[in-house]
Short mmCIF file of C-alpha atoms in Angstrom, two decimals:
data_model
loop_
_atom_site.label_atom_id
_atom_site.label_comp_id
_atom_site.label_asym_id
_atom_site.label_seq_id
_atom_site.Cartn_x
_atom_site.Cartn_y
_atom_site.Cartn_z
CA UNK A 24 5.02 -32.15 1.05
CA UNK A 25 8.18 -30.05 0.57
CA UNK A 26 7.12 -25.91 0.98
CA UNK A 27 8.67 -25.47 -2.93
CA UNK A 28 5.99 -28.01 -4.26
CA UNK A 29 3.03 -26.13 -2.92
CA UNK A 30 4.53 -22.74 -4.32
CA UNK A 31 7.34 -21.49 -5.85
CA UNK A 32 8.54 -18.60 -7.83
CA UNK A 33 8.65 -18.45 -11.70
CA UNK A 34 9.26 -15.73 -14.39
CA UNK A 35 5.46 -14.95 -13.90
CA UNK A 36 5.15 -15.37 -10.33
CA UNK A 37 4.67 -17.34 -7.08
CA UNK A 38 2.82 -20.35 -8.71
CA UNK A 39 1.19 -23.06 -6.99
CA UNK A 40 1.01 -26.33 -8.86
CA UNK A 41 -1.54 -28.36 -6.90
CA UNK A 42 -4.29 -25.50 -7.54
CA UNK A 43 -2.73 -24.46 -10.75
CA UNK A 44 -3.03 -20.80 -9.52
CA UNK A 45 -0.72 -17.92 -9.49
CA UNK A 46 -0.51 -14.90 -6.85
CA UNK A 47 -0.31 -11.62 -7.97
CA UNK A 48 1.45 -12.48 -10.84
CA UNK A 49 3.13 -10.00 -13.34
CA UNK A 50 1.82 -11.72 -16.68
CA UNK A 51 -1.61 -13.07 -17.61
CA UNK A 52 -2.62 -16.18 -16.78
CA UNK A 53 -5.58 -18.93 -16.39
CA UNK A 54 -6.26 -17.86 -12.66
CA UNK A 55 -4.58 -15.60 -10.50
CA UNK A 56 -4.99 -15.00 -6.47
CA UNK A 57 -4.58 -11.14 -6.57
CA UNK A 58 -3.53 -9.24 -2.62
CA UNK A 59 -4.34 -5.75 -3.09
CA UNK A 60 -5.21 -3.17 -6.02
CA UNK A 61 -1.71 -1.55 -6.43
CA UNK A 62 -0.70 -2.09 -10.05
CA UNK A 63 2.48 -3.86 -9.63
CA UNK A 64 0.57 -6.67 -7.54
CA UNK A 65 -2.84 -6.21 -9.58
CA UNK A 66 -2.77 -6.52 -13.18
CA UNK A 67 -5.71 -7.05 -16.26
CA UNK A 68 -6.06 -9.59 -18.87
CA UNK A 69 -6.26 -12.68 -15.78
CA UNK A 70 -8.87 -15.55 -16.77
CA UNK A 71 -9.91 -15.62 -13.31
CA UNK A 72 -9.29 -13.84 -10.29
CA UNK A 73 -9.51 -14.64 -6.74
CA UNK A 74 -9.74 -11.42 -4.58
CA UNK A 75 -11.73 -9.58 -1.98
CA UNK A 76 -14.69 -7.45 -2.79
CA UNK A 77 -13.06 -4.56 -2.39
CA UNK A 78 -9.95 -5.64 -4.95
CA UNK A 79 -11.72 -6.52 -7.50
CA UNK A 80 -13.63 -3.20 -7.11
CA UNK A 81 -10.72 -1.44 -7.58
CA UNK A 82 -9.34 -3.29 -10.42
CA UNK A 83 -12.97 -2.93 -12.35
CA UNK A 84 -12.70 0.92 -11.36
CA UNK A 85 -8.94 1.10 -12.77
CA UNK A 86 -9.00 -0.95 -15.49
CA UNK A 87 -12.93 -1.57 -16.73
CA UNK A 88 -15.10 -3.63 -15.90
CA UNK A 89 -13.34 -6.54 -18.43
CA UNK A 90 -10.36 -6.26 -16.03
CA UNK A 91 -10.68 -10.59 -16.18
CA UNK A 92 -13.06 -12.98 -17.75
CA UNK A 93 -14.34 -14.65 -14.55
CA UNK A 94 -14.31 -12.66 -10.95
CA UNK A 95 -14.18 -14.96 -8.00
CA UNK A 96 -14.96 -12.72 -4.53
CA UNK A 97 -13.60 -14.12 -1.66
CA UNK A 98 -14.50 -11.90 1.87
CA UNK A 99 -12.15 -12.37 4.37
CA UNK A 100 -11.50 -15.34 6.29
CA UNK A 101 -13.99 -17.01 4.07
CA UNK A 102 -12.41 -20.34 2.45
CA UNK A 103 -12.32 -21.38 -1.11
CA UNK A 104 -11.25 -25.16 -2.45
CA UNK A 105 -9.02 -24.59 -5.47
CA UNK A 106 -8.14 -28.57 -7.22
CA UNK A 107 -7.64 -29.39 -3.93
CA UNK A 108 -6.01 -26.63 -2.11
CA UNK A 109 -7.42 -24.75 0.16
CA UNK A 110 -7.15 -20.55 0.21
CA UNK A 111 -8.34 -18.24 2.02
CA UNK A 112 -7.57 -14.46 2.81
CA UNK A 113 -6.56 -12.26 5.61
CA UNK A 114 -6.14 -8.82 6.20
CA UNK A 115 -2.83 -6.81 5.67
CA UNK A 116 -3.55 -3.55 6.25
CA UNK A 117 -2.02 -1.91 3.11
CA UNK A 118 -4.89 -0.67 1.37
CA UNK A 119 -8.95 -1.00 1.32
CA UNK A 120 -9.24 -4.55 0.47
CA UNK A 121 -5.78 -5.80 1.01
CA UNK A 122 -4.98 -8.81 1.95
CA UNK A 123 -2.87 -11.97 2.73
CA UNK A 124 -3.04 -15.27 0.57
CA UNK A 125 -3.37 -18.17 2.83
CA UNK A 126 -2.85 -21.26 1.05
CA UNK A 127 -3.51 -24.62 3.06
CA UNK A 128 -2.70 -28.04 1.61
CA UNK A 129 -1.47 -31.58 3.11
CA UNK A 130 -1.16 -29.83 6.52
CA UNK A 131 1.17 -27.57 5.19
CA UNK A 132 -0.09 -23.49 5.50
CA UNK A 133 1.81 -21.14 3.49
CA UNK A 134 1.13 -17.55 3.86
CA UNK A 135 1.84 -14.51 1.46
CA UNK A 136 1.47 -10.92 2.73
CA UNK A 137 1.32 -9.26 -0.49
CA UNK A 138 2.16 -5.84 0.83
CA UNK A 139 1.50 -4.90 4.65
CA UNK A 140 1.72 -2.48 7.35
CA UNK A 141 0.93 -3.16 11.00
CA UNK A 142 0.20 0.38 12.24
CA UNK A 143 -3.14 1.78 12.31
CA UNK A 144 -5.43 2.66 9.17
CA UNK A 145 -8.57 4.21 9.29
CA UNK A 146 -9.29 3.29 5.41
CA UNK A 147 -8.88 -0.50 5.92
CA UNK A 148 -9.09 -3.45 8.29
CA UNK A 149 -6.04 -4.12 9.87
CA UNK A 150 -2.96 -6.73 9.48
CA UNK A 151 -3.71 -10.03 11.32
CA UNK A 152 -1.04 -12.35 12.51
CA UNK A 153 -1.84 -16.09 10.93
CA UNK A 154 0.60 -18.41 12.01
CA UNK A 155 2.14 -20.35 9.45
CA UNK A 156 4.57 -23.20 8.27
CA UNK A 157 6.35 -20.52 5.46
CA UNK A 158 5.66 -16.94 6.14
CA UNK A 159 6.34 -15.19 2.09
CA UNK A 160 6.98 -11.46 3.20
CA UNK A 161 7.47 -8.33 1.47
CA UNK A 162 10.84 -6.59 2.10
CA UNK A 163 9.81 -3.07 1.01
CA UNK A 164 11.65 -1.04 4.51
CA UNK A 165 13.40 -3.47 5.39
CA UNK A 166 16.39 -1.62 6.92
CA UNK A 167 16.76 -0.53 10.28
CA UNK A 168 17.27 2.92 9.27
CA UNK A 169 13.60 2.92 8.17
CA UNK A 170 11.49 3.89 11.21
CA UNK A 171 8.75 5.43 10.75
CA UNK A 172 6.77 8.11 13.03
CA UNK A 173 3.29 8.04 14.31
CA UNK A 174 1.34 9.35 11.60
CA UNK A 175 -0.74 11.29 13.85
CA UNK A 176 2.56 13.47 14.48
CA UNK A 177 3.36 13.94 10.28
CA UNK A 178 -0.10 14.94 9.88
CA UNK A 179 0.45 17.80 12.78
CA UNK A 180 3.03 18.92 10.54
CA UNK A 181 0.56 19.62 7.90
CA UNK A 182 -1.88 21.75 9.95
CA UNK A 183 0.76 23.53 11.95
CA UNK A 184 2.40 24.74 8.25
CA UNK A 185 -0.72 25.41 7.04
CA UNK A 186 -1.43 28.06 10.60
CA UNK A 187 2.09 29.11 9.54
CA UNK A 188 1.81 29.70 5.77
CA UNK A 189 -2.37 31.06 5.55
CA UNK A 190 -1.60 32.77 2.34
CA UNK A 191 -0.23 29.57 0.55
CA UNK A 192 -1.84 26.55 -0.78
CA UNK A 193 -0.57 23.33 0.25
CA UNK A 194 0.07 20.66 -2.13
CA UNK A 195 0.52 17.19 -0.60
CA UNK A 196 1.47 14.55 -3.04
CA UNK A 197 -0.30 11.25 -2.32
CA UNK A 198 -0.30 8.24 -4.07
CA UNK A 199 -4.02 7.76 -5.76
CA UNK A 200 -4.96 3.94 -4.16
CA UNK A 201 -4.95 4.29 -0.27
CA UNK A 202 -2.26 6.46 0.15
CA UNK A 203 -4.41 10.10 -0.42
CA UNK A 204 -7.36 8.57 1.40
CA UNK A 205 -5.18 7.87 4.32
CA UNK A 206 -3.63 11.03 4.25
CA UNK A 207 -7.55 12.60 4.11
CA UNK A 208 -8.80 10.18 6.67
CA UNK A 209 -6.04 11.07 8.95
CA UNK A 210 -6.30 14.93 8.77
CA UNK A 211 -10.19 14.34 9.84
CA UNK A 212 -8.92 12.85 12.81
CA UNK A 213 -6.93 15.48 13.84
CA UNK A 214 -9.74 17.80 13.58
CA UNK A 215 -9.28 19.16 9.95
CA UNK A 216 -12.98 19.55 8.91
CA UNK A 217 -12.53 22.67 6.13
CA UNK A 218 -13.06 21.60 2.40
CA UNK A 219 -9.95 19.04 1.15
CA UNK A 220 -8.94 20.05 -2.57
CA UNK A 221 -8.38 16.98 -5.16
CA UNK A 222 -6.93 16.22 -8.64
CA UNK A 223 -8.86 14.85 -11.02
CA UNK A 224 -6.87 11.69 -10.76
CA UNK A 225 -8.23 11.07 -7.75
CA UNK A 226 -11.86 11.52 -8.15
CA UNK A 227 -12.95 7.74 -9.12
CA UNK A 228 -11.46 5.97 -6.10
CA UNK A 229 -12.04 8.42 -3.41
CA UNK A 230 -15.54 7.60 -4.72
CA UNK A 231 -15.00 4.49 -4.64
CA UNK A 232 -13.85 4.52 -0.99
CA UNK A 233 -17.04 6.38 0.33
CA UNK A 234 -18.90 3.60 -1.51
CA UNK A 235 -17.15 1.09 0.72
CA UNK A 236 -18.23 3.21 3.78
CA UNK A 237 -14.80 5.12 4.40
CA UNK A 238 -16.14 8.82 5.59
CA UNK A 239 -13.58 11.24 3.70
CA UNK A 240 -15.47 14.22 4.29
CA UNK A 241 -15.97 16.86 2.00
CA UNK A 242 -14.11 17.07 -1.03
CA UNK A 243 -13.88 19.57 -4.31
CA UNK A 244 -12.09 19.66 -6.97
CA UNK A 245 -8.59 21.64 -7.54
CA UNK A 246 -10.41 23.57 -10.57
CA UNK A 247 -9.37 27.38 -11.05
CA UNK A 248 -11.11 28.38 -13.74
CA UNK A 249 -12.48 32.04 -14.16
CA UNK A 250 -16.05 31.35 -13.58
CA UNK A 251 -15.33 29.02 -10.67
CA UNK A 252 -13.33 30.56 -8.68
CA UNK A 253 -9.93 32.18 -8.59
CA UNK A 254 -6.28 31.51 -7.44
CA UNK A 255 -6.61 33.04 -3.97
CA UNK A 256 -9.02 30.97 -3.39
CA UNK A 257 -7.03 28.12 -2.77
CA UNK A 258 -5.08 30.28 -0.09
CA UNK A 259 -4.73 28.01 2.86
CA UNK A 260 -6.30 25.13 1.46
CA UNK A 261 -5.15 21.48 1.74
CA UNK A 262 -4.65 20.29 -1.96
CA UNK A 263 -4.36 16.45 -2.99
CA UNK A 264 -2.58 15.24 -5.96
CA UNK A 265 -0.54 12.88 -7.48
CA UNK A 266 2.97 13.09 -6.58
CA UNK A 267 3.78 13.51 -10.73
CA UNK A 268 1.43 16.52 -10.52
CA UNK A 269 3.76 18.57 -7.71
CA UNK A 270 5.96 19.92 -10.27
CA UNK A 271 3.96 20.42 -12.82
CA UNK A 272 2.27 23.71 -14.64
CA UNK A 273 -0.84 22.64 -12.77
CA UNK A 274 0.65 23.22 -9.78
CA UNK A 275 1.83 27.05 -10.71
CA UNK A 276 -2.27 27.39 -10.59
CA UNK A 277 -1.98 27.65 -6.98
CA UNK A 278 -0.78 30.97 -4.73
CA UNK A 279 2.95 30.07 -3.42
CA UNK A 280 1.79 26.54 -3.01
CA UNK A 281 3.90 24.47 -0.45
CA UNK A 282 5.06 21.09 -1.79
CA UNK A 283 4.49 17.95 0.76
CA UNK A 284 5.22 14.35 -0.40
CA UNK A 285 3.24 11.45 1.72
CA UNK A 286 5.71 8.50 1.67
CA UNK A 287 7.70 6.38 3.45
CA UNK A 288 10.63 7.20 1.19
CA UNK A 289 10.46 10.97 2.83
CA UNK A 290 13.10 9.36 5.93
CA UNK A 291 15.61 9.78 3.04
CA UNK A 292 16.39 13.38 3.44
CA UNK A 293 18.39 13.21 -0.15
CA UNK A 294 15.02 11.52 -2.29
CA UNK A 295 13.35 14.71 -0.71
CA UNK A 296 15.74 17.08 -1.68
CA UNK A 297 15.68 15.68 -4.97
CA UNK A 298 11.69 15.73 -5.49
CA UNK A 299 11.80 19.35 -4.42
CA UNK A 300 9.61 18.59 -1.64
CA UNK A 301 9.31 21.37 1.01
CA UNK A 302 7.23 19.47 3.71
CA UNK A 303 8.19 15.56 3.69
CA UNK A 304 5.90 13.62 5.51
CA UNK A 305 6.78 10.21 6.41
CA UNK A 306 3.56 8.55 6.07
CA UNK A 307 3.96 4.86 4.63
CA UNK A 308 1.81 1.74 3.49
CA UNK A 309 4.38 -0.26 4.24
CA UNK A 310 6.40 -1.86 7.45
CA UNK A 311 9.06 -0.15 8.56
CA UNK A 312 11.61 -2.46 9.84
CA UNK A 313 10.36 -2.76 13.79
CA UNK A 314 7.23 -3.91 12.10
CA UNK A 315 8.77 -6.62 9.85
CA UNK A 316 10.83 -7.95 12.44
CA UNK A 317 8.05 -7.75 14.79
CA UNK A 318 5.97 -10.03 12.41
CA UNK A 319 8.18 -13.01 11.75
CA UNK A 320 8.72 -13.32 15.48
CA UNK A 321 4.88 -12.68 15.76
CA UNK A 322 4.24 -15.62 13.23
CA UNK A 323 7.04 -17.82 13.95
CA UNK A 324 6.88 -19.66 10.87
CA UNK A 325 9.41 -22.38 10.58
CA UNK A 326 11.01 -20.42 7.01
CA UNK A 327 11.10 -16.91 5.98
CA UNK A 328 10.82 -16.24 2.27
CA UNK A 329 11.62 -12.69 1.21
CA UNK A 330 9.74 -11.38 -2.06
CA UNK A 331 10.74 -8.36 -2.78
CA UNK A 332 12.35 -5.26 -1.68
CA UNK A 333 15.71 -5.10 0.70
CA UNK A 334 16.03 -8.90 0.26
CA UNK A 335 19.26 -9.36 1.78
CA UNK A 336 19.13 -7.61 4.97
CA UNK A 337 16.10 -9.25 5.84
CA UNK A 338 17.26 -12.18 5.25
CA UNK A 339 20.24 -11.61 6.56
CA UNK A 340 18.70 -10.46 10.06
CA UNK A 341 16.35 -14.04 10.49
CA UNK A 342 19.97 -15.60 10.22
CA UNK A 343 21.45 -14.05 12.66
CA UNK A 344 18.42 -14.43 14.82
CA UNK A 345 18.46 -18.54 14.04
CA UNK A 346 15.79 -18.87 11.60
CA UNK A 347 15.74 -20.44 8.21
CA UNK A 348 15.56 -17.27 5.49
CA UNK A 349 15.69 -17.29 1.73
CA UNK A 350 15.09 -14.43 -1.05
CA UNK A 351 12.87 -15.02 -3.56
CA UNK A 352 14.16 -12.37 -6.06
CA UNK A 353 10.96 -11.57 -7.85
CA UNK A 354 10.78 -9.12 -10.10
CA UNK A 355 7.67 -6.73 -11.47
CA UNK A 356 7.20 -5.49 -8.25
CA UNK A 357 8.10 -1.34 -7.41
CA UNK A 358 8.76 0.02 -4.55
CA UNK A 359 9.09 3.71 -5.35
CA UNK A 360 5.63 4.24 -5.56
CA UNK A 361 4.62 3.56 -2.07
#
């Protein structure tokens, strides 16, 4: 079986015509094998979806609980027989639940990694190599100019400005799925126990993370309200919002607050500039490009298919290094909010 008859891009998606299934696609259809919660991979109205647990917990929390007609859990590594194909699902370390499509069929495996990351989480399981016939990778970093620190380090840069600035509030903005739980999870490590500060935005899926076991210590709301407290209060304090919220009249709520953006997008000294952000911190969901390259010559599939993202260069790199490489050019899928 040629790769392109087991799956194939169309105007709605990578579509597989044996199962009669779609992954992540951008338009409703009769069943669709979603990767991860993030709404330009995750989207209502499906008749069925295939997903872990903890996907289609997020898409019930996001978009009700008549996000599809039919939910179809798969756990990890667990496999499911769709007319005839096999699938099954591996971890990619993006976000709680994320995960990689594995789709087996006339001895040919086929994987899709949604979106990944191969560093360290403490919010999800992490990436696992599956060796594969076609390897179908994201392209979001895929630059060499995109290298991204240890986290540990950007998160050092948050508690050192926050001994530096004590009469200030600190506003970090954080992407609401995975991104501000990361950013939480990882200032625990590093010792931060005080009270975190959140937006209301974030309220229903850090709960839903602590249902799913992830310990994000304690959290309160960013409410200044008269009887509740006042705008000193927040003096010192670690607050976590959306990155919309940053420049927003909210924000004026807090004392001299200093703006920090999680994202991998912060290595571009000019997109920081232009957000107004104060304290970038290079903290990213994605792979940087070490970690792309590192995974196709980790996998050593026989072809690389490129999704989405920095297409060319990608590509153009598995060339150079003697493998087969093609871009895929789909569309629907961002890769500003990261």
């Amino acid at each position: 079986m040629k790769p392109e008859e087991l799956l194939h891009p169309t105007p709605q998606g990578l579509y597989c015509p044996p199962g009669d299934f779609f992954i992540d696609p951008v338009a409703a259809v009769s069943r669709a094998i979603i990767t991860h919660g993030h709404a330009d991979h995750a989207r209502a109205g499906h008749g069925a979806v295939i997903g872990t647990p903890e996907t289609l917990a997020i898409m019930a929390a996001r978009y009700g609980e008549a996000f599809t007609e039919a939910r179809e859990p798969l756990a990890y590594r667990n496999k499911v027989d769709v007319n005839g194909v096999t699938v099954w699902l591996a971890p990619a370390g993006h976000v709680l639940g994320s995960a990689q499509a594995v789709i087996e069929h006339q001895g040919l495996r086929m994987v899709v990694t949604g979106d990944f990351k191969r560093r360290r989480d403490p919010t999800c399981e992490a990436f696992e190599v599956v060796p594969c016939d076609i390897f179908i990778s994201e392209a979001t970093f895929a630059l060499p100019v995109f290298h991204h620190p240890h986290t540990a380090e950007e998160v050092r840069k948050l508690i050192d400005s926050l001994r530096q600035f004590p009469e200030r509030a600190h506003l970090v903005g954080a992407y609401a799925l995975g991104k501000a739980q990361r950013v939480i999870c990882h200032l625990r490590e590093e010792g931060y126990d005080e009270p975190i500060y959140i937006h209301g935005a974030l309220q229903a899926l850090c709960d839903l993370y602590r249902e799913w076991g992830v310990d994000l210590g304690e959290l309160r709301p960013a409410t200044v309200k008269d009887d509740r407290g006042s705008k000193q209060d927040f003096a010192g304090k670690v607050i976590i919002c959306p990155p919309s919220a940053v420049q927003t009249t909210w924000a004026r709520r807090f004392p001299d607050p200093v703006t920090a953006f999680a994202s991998g997008w912060m290595r571009v000294r000019q997109r920081a500039k232009q957000r107004g952000v104060e304290l970038p911190l290079i903290i990213s969901d994605h792979a940087d490009w070490e970690e792309l390259t590192r995974t196709v010559e980790d996998v050593d599939p026989r072809e690389l298919w490129v999704t989405h993202g920095r297409e060319d260069a990608f590509v153009r790199w598995a060339e150079i290094n003697g493998r087969i490489a093609r871009p895929l050019r789909l569309v629907g899928y961002e890769d500003e909010n990261e």
